[in-house]
Each structure stands twice: as C-alpha cells, then as structure tokens.
C-alpha cells in the first residue's frame, strides 16, 4: 500500500472531474462524481499514480 506524501496529494487532481483525489488503500478516489454519477478510482502502481481516464484503461490499444 502506497502512502503518498500530503504535498503530492495537495496538487493531484482527477483528470475527468478536476476534483481533489484522496488515497484509500492503494488507490486514489475522486471527491466528485464522474459523468455517470459515481466516484472515479485510479490505481497506484508501485506508489506511482496512474491518472488515465478509466475508459482508456478498459479498451485495448488500437493499431
């Protein structure tokens, strides 16, 4: 479980909503709902935030 420094959390924002992100057990969660009305989650890989829009992670890369 990553423990991001507060200084980093102070500047990180959700790329979809622009809202503040909070760390919750190895993931970051937006503080404002996305277009579908639910809070967005972003994973941490080895302590590095992966702030890609969720739809980019769900669809495989197209050639």
XYZ file of N, CA and C in Angstrom:
189
model
N 0.843 -1.178 0.000
C 0.000 0.000 0.000
C 0.890 1.243 0.000
N 0.673 2.095 -0.968
C 1.442 3.336 -1.060
C 0.919 4.337 -0.042
N 1.801 5.169 0.398
C 1.422 6.261 1.277
C 1.984 7.520 0.648
N 1.198 8.152 -0.200
C 1.673 9.325 -0.925
C 1.839 10.499 0.027
N 2.875 11.294 -0.177
C 3.065 12.479 0.659
C 1.896 13.458 0.483
N 1.548 14.121 1.559
C 0.435 15.070 1.522
C 0.679 16.176 0.493
N 1.935 16.584 0.318
C 2.245 17.626 -0.669
C 1.857 17.185 -2.075
N 2.047 15.919 -2.383
C 1.655 15.396 -3.692
C 0.137 15.323 -3.802
N -0.515 14.826 -2.767
C -1.979 14.755 -2.789
C -2.609 16.147 -2.927
N -1.933 17.157 -2.401
C -2.456 18.523 -2.487
C -2.515 19.037 -3.923
N -1.660 18.513 -4.797
C -1.639 19.023 -6.182
C -2.283 18.071 -7.187
N -2.449 16.808 -6.839
C -3.067 15.869 -7.774
C -4.554 16.164 -7.919
N -5.052 16.031 -9.149
C -6.470 16.229 -9.422
C -6.965 15.125 -10.340
N -8.227 14.833 -10.252
C -8.852 13.853 -11.130
C -8.828 14.411 -12.553
N -8.332 13.638 -13.532
C -8.276 14.140 -14.897
C -9.646 14.274 -15.564
N -10.663 13.674 -14.996
C -12.005 13.754 -15.578
C -12.805 14.893 -14.963
N -12.826 14.966 -13.622
C -13.675 15.949 -12.938
C -12.913 17.173 -12.447
N -11.588 17.059 -12.345
C -10.795 18.155 -11.795
C -10.856 18.229 -10.278
N -11.490 17.237 -9.654
C -11.650 17.260 -8.198
C -10.399 16.735 -7.495
N -10.328 17.019 -6.215
C -9.251 16.537 -5.361
C -9.326 15.014 -5.299
N -8.167 14.373 -5.203
C -8.100 12.928 -5.052
C -7.695 12.580 -3.626
N -8.298 11.534 -3.090
C -7.932 11.058 -1.754
C -7.424 9.628 -1.882
N -6.425 9.297 -1.074
C -5.851 7.962 -1.109
C -6.673 7.039 -0.217
N -6.971 5.864 -0.749
C -7.741 4.878 0.010
C -7.227 3.492 -0.323
N -6.357 2.962 0.523
C -5.885 1.601 0.375
C -5.271 1.256 -0.971
N -4.303 1.983 -1.405
C -3.623 1.650 -2.645
C -4.304 2.137 -3.901
N -5.236 3.043 -3.760
C -5.896 3.652 -4.911
C -6.236 5.092 -4.583
N -6.488 5.859 -5.612
C -6.913 7.242 -5.442
C -8.362 7.340 -5.890
N -9.145 8.093 -5.153
C -10.570 8.226 -5.446
C -10.896 9.708 -5.579
N -11.678 10.032 -6.631
C -12.090 11.419 -6.834
C -13.092 11.814 -5.751
N -13.145 13.100 -5.466
C -14.091 13.586 -4.453
C -15.370 14.119 -5.093
N -15.443 14.083 -6.417
C -16.649 14.487 -7.142
C -17.003 13.361 -8.111
N -18.279 13.094 -8.301
C -18.673 12.025 -9.211
C -18.346 12.363 -10.662
N -18.084 11.315 -11.424
C -17.827 11.462 -12.846
C -19.123 11.610 -13.619
N -19.067 11.555 -14.957
C -20.256 11.750 -15.798
C -21.373 10.737 -15.541
N -21.021 9.539 -15.070
C -22.048 8.529 -14.803
C -22.566 8.553 -13.363
N -22.096 9.536 -12.581
C -22.610 9.717 -11.229
C -21.877 8.954 -10.141
N -20.805 8.249 -10.481
C -20.046 7.523 -9.462
C -18.655 8.131 -9.319
N -18.059 7.927 -8.154
C -16.703 8.419 -7.924
C -15.726 7.600 -8.767
N -14.715 8.256 -9.283
C -13.736 7.598 -10.133
C -12.563 7.115 -9.302
N -12.003 5.970 -9.674
C -10.870 5.391 -8.966
C -9.680 5.289 -9.907
N -8.505 5.524 -9.347
C -7.256 5.422 -10.091
C -6.306 4.568 -9.279
N -5.615 3.687 -9.951
C -4.724 2.779 -9.236
C -3.350 3.413 -9.015
N -2.654 2.835 -8.074
C -1.262 3.192 -7.810
C -0.423 1.982 -8.180
N 0.556 2.172 -9.035
C 1.459 1.090 -9.410
C 2.827 1.385 -8.822
N 3.209 0.592 -7.845
C 4.478 0.779 -7.140
C 4.607 2.206 -6.603
N 3.504 2.730 -6.089
C 3.489 4.060 -5.494
C 3.351 5.196 -6.487
N 3.155 4.870 -7.779
C 3.026 5.900 -8.808
C 1.569 5.982 -9.245
N 0.934 7.161 -9.143
C -0.456 7.297 -9.574
C -0.589 7.115 -11.083
N -1.556 6.301 -11.488
C -1.873 6.101 -12.905
C -3.153 6.893 -13.166
N -2.997 8.120 -13.630
C -4.137 9.019 -13.784
C -4.632 9.053 -15.227
N -4.949 7.888 -15.746
C -5.539 7.789 -17.071
C -7.041 7.699 -16.919
N -7.747 8.303 -17.862
C -9.204 8.208 -17.832
C -9.602 6.733 -17.818
N -10.594 6.360 -17.031
C -10.978 4.946 -16.921
C -11.254 4.285 -18.267
N -11.849 4.993 -19.202
C -12.157 4.381 -20.499
C -10.881 4.040 -21.279
N -9.785 4.725 -21.013
C -8.531 4.400 -21.687
C -7.924 3.115 -21.145
N -8.212 2.786 -19.914
C -7.693 1.562 -19.319
C -8.528 0.350 -19.702
N -9.803 0.556 -20.022
C -10.701 -0.551 -20.332
C -10.550 -1.046 -21.762
N -10.210 -0.141 -22.699
C -10.126 -0.513 -24.107
C -8.681 -0.807 -24.489
N -8.458 -1.932 -25.179
C -7.094 -2.199 -25.628
C -6.665 -1.177 -26.672
N -5.365 -0.979 -26.778
C -4.830 -0.037 -27.761
C -5.173 -0.514 -29.169
N -5.550 0.424 -30.001
C -5.868 0.091 -31.386
C -4.644 0.332 -32.250
N -4.375 -0.593 -33.182
C -3.213 -0.406 -34.051
C -3.396 0.735 -35.033
